Amino acid sequence: MSSGIGLAAMLSALPPASQALVEKIRAEARAKGKALYLVGGPVRDILLDRPIRDVDLLVVPGTGVADLARKTAPASARVVEFRRFGTARVEAGEWQ
C-alpha cells in the first residue's frame, strides 16, 4: 500500500531545524548501504496533514544508530544513547 507521499515531500514537511540532520543521516546510511526509515509521529502527522513537531525515530537496521548520530549531528548537539533499545536521541537547541 502506498500513500503516494514522496521522499522530497516528507523531508520538506519536517521541522526546518531537523531537515539538515535527517539529510546527513540519510546520506551516511546510503553510503554504508543501509536502509533508513522515518517512523512514528512524523509519519502519522504527514498522513493526517498536520504540522510535524518532532522527528520521533529514524531507524537504520544493523547499524550503531548512536555512532551514526554522533557522526552526523552538529558539533553543538548532544547524542543520548539508549543501548537497551538500540536507539539514540539527538538534542540540539530546542529540538530533539
Short mmCIF file of N, CA and C in Angstrom, two decimals:
data_model
loop_
_atom_site.label_atom_id
_atom_site.label_comp_id
_atom_site.label_asym_id
_atom_site.label_seq_id
_atom_site.Cartn_x
_atom_site.Cartn_y
_atom_site.Cartn_z
N MET A 1 0.86 -1.18 0.00
CA MET A 1 0.00 0.00 0.00
C MET A 1 0.89 1.23 0.00
N SER A 2 0.65 2.12 -0.89
CA SER A 2 1.45 3.34 -0.99
C SER A 2 0.57 4.56 -0.78
N SER A 3 1.06 5.48 0.03
CA SER A 3 0.29 6.70 0.27
C SER A 3 0.55 7.73 -0.81
N GLY A 4 1.53 7.50 -1.66
CA GLY A 4 1.84 8.45 -2.70
C GLY A 4 2.67 9.63 -2.23
N ILE A 5 3.18 9.55 -1.02
CA ILE A 5 4.00 10.63 -0.48
C ILE A 5 5.45 10.37 -0.84
N GLY A 6 6.06 11.29 -1.57
CA GLY A 6 7.44 11.13 -1.98
C GLY A 6 8.41 11.56 -0.91
N LEU A 7 9.64 11.14 -1.07
CA LEU A 7 10.69 11.47 -0.12
C LEU A 7 10.87 12.98 0.02
N ALA A 8 10.87 13.68 -1.09
CA ALA A 8 11.06 15.13 -1.04
C ALA A 8 9.95 15.79 -0.24
N ALA A 9 8.72 15.32 -0.41
CA ALA A 9 7.59 15.88 0.34
C ALA A 9 7.74 15.60 1.82
N MET A 10 8.17 14.37 2.16
CA MET A 10 8.36 14.04 3.57
C MET A 10 9.44 14.90 4.20
N LEU A 11 10.57 15.03 3.52
CA LEU A 11 11.67 15.83 4.06
C LEU A 11 11.27 17.29 4.22
N SER A 12 10.55 17.82 3.25
CA SER A 12 10.16 19.23 3.35
C SER A 12 9.10 19.45 4.42
N ALA A 13 8.40 18.39 4.84
CA ALA A 13 7.39 18.51 5.89
C ALA A 13 8.01 18.49 7.28
N LEU A 14 9.26 18.07 7.40
CA LEU A 14 9.93 18.01 8.69
C LEU A 14 10.19 19.41 9.22
N PRO A 15 10.32 19.55 10.54
CA PRO A 15 10.67 20.86 11.10
C PRO A 15 11.99 21.34 10.48
N PRO A 16 12.08 22.60 10.09
CA PRO A 16 13.28 23.11 9.43
C PRO A 16 14.57 22.79 10.18
N ALA A 17 14.55 22.85 11.49
CA ALA A 17 15.77 22.61 12.27
C ALA A 17 16.27 21.18 12.14
N SER A 18 15.40 20.24 11.78
CA SER A 18 15.82 18.85 11.71
C SER A 18 16.10 18.38 10.28
N GLN A 19 15.70 19.13 9.28
CA GLN A 19 15.86 18.70 7.89
C GLN A 19 17.30 18.39 7.53
N ALA A 20 18.22 19.29 7.87
CA ALA A 20 19.62 19.09 7.50
C ALA A 20 20.20 17.85 8.18
N LEU A 21 19.86 17.63 9.44
CA LEU A 21 20.38 16.45 10.14
C LEU A 21 19.82 15.17 9.53
N VAL A 22 18.54 15.15 9.22
CA VAL A 22 17.95 13.97 8.60
C VAL A 22 18.62 13.69 7.26
N GLU A 23 18.88 14.72 6.48
CA GLU A 23 19.57 14.55 5.20
C GLU A 23 20.98 13.98 5.39
N LYS A 24 21.70 14.46 6.40
CA LYS A 24 23.05 13.95 6.67
C LYS A 24 23.01 12.48 7.08
N ILE A 25 22.06 12.14 7.95
CA ILE A 25 21.93 10.74 8.38
C ILE A 25 21.55 9.87 7.19
N ARG A 26 20.66 10.37 6.36
CA ARG A 26 20.26 9.62 5.16
C ARG A 26 21.45 9.38 4.23
N ALA A 27 22.25 10.40 4.00
CA ALA A 27 23.42 10.24 3.13
C ALA A 27 24.42 9.26 3.72
N GLU A 28 24.65 9.34 5.02
CA GLU A 28 25.59 8.43 5.67
C GLU A 28 25.08 6.99 5.62
N ALA A 29 23.80 6.80 5.86
CA ALA A 29 23.22 5.46 5.79
C ALA A 29 23.35 4.91 4.36
N ARG A 30 23.04 5.74 3.38
CA ARG A 30 23.14 5.31 1.98
C ARG A 30 24.59 4.93 1.63
N ALA A 31 25.55 5.72 2.11
CA ALA A 31 26.96 5.43 1.83
C ALA A 31 27.38 4.09 2.42
N LYS A 32 26.74 3.69 3.51
CA LYS A 32 27.05 2.41 4.16
C LYS A 32 26.17 1.28 3.63
N GLY A 33 25.30 1.60 2.67
CA GLY A 33 24.42 0.59 2.11
C GLY A 33 23.31 0.17 3.06
N LYS A 34 22.93 1.06 3.96
CA LYS A 34 21.91 0.76 4.96
C LYS A 34 20.59 1.44 4.61
N ALA A 35 19.51 0.82 5.05
CA ALA A 35 18.18 1.39 4.85
C ALA A 35 17.89 2.38 5.97
N LEU A 36 17.13 3.40 5.65
CA LEU A 36 16.74 4.41 6.63
C LEU A 36 15.23 4.57 6.55
N TYR A 37 14.57 4.53 7.69
CA TYR A 37 13.12 4.62 7.72
C TYR A 37 12.70 5.75 8.65
N LEU A 38 11.77 6.54 8.21
CA LEU A 38 11.14 7.55 9.06
C LEU A 38 9.87 6.91 9.58
N VAL A 39 9.75 6.84 10.90
CA VAL A 39 8.61 6.15 11.51
C VAL A 39 8.04 6.99 12.65
N GLY A 40 6.92 6.57 13.16
CA GLY A 40 6.34 7.21 14.35
C GLY A 40 5.54 8.46 14.05
N GLY A 41 5.67 9.42 14.96
CA GLY A 41 4.88 10.65 14.91
C GLY A 41 4.92 11.40 13.60
N PRO A 42 6.09 11.58 12.98
CA PRO A 42 6.12 12.33 11.73
C PRO A 42 5.29 11.68 10.62
N VAL A 43 5.33 10.36 10.54
CA VAL A 43 4.55 9.66 9.53
C VAL A 43 3.06 9.86 9.80
N ARG A 44 2.67 9.72 11.04
CA ARG A 44 1.27 9.96 11.43
C ARG A 44 0.86 11.38 11.03
N ASP A 45 1.69 12.36 11.39
CA ASP A 45 1.35 13.76 11.11
C ASP A 45 1.26 14.04 9.61
N ILE A 46 2.16 13.45 8.83
CA ILE A 46 2.12 13.64 7.37
C ILE A 46 0.83 13.05 6.81
N LEU A 47 0.49 11.85 7.25
CA LEU A 47 -0.72 11.20 6.74
C LEU A 47 -1.99 11.93 7.16
N LEU A 48 -1.96 12.58 8.31
CA LEU A 48 -3.12 13.33 8.79
C LEU A 48 -3.08 14.80 8.36
N ASP A 49 -2.06 15.14 7.55
CA ASP A 49 -1.90 16.50 7.05
C ASP A 49 -1.82 17.52 8.18
N ARG A 50 -1.03 17.14 9.20
CA ARG A 50 -0.81 18.04 10.34
C ARG A 50 0.65 18.47 10.34
N PRO A 51 0.96 19.61 10.94
CA PRO A 51 2.36 20.02 11.04
C PRO A 51 3.15 19.04 11.91
N ILE A 52 4.36 18.79 11.52
CA ILE A 52 5.22 17.89 12.28
C ILE A 52 5.95 18.71 13.33
N ARG A 53 5.87 18.27 14.56
CA ARG A 53 6.53 18.99 15.64
C ARG A 53 7.84 18.36 16.05
N ASP A 54 8.01 17.09 15.73
CA ASP A 54 9.25 16.42 16.11
C ASP A 54 9.50 15.26 15.17
N VAL A 55 10.73 14.83 15.12
CA VAL A 55 11.11 13.65 14.36
C VAL A 55 11.31 12.56 15.40
N ASP A 56 10.34 11.68 15.48
CA ASP A 56 10.35 10.68 16.53
C ASP A 56 11.48 9.67 16.42
N LEU A 57 11.68 9.12 15.26
CA LEU A 57 12.59 7.99 15.19
C LEU A 57 13.08 7.79 13.77
N LEU A 58 14.35 7.61 13.64
CA LEU A 58 14.96 7.19 12.39
C LEU A 58 15.62 5.86 12.69
N VAL A 59 15.36 4.85 11.87
CA VAL A 59 15.87 3.53 12.14
C VAL A 59 16.82 3.12 11.02
N VAL A 60 18.00 2.70 11.38
CA VAL A 60 18.98 2.21 10.43
C VAL A 60 19.31 0.78 10.86
N PRO A 61 18.63 -0.21 10.30
CA PRO A 61 18.83 -1.59 10.74
C PRO A 61 20.28 -2.04 10.61
N GLY A 62 20.76 -2.71 11.64
CA GLY A 62 22.11 -3.29 11.62
C GLY A 62 23.22 -2.28 11.76
N THR A 63 22.92 -1.06 12.13
CA THR A 63 23.94 -0.03 12.27
C THR A 63 23.89 0.52 13.68
N GLY A 64 25.02 0.86 14.23
CA GLY A 64 25.05 1.53 15.53
C GLY A 64 24.46 2.91 15.36
N VAL A 65 23.18 3.05 15.65
CA VAL A 65 22.48 4.30 15.39
C VAL A 65 23.09 5.47 16.17
N ALA A 66 23.58 5.21 17.38
CA ALA A 66 24.20 6.29 18.16
C ALA A 66 25.49 6.75 17.49
N ASP A 67 26.28 5.81 16.97
CA ASP A 67 27.50 6.19 16.26
C ASP A 67 27.17 7.01 15.02
N LEU A 68 26.13 6.59 14.31
CA LEU A 68 25.71 7.33 13.12
C LEU A 68 25.24 8.73 13.50
N ALA A 69 24.50 8.84 14.60
CA ALA A 69 24.02 10.15 15.05
C ALA A 69 25.19 11.04 15.45
N ARG A 70 26.16 10.47 16.17
CA ARG A 70 27.33 11.26 16.59
C ARG A 70 28.12 11.76 15.38
N LYS A 71 28.21 10.93 14.36
CA LYS A 71 28.99 11.28 13.17
C LYS A 71 28.30 12.39 12.36
N THR A 72 26.98 12.44 12.39
CA THR A 72 26.26 13.36 11.53
C THR A 72 25.67 14.58 12.23
N ALA A 73 25.53 14.51 13.55
CA ALA A 73 24.91 15.62 14.29
C ALA A 73 25.85 16.83 14.34
N PRO A 74 25.28 18.01 14.45
CA PRO A 74 26.12 19.21 14.61
C PRO A 74 26.99 19.08 15.86
N ALA A 75 28.14 19.71 15.85
CA ALA A 75 29.08 19.62 16.97
C ALA A 75 28.44 20.11 18.27
N SER A 76 27.49 21.02 18.18
CA SER A 76 26.86 21.56 19.38
C SER A 76 25.75 20.64 19.92
N ALA A 77 25.41 19.60 19.18
CA ALA A 77 24.32 18.70 19.60
C ALA A 77 24.81 17.69 20.63
N ARG A 78 23.88 17.20 21.39
CA ARG A 78 24.14 16.15 22.39
C ARG A 78 23.43 14.89 21.91
N VAL A 79 24.17 13.78 21.85
CA VAL A 79 23.58 12.50 21.46
C VAL A 79 23.41 11.66 22.72
N VAL A 80 22.17 11.26 22.98
CA VAL A 80 21.86 10.42 24.14
C VAL A 80 21.56 9.03 23.61
N GLU A 81 22.35 8.05 24.05
CA GLU A 81 22.18 6.68 23.57
C GLU A 81 21.39 5.86 24.59
N PHE A 82 20.48 5.05 24.08
CA PHE A 82 19.70 4.12 24.89
C PHE A 82 20.05 2.71 24.42
N ARG A 83 21.17 2.19 24.94
CA ARG A 83 21.69 0.90 24.47
C ARG A 83 20.69 -0.23 24.60
N ARG A 84 19.93 -0.21 25.66
CA ARG A 84 18.97 -1.30 25.89
C ARG A 84 18.00 -1.45 24.71
N PHE A 85 17.64 -0.34 24.09
CA PHE A 85 16.68 -0.36 22.99
C PHE A 85 17.33 -0.19 21.62
N GLY A 86 18.64 0.06 21.59
CA GLY A 86 19.32 0.28 20.32
C GLY A 86 18.90 1.57 19.66
N THR A 87 18.59 2.59 20.48
CA THR A 87 18.13 3.87 19.95
C THR A 87 19.01 5.01 20.46
N ALA A 88 18.81 6.16 19.87
CA ALA A 88 19.53 7.36 20.30
C ALA A 88 18.65 8.58 20.05
N ARG A 89 18.89 9.61 20.83
CA ARG A 89 18.19 10.89 20.66
C ARG A 89 19.23 11.97 20.44
N VAL A 90 18.98 12.84 19.48
CA VAL A 90 19.85 13.97 19.22
C VAL A 90 19.16 15.21 19.76
N GLU A 91 19.85 15.92 20.64
CA GLU A 91 19.33 17.16 21.22
C GLU A 91 20.19 18.32 20.76
N ALA A 92 19.55 19.30 20.15
CA ALA A 92 20.28 20.48 19.68
C ALA A 92 19.37 21.69 19.82
N GLY A 93 19.69 22.52 20.75
CA GLY A 93 18.86 23.70 20.98
C GLY A 93 17.49 23.29 21.47
N GLU A 94 16.45 23.79 20.80
CA GLU A 94 15.09 23.50 21.24
C GLU A 94 14.48 22.25 20.61
N TRP A 95 15.21 21.56 19.75
CA TRP A 95 14.64 20.37 19.13
C TRP A 95 15.40 19.10 19.50
N GLN A 96 14.69 17.98 19.36
CA GLN A 96 15.27 16.66 19.63
C GLN A 96 14.93 15.75 18.46
#
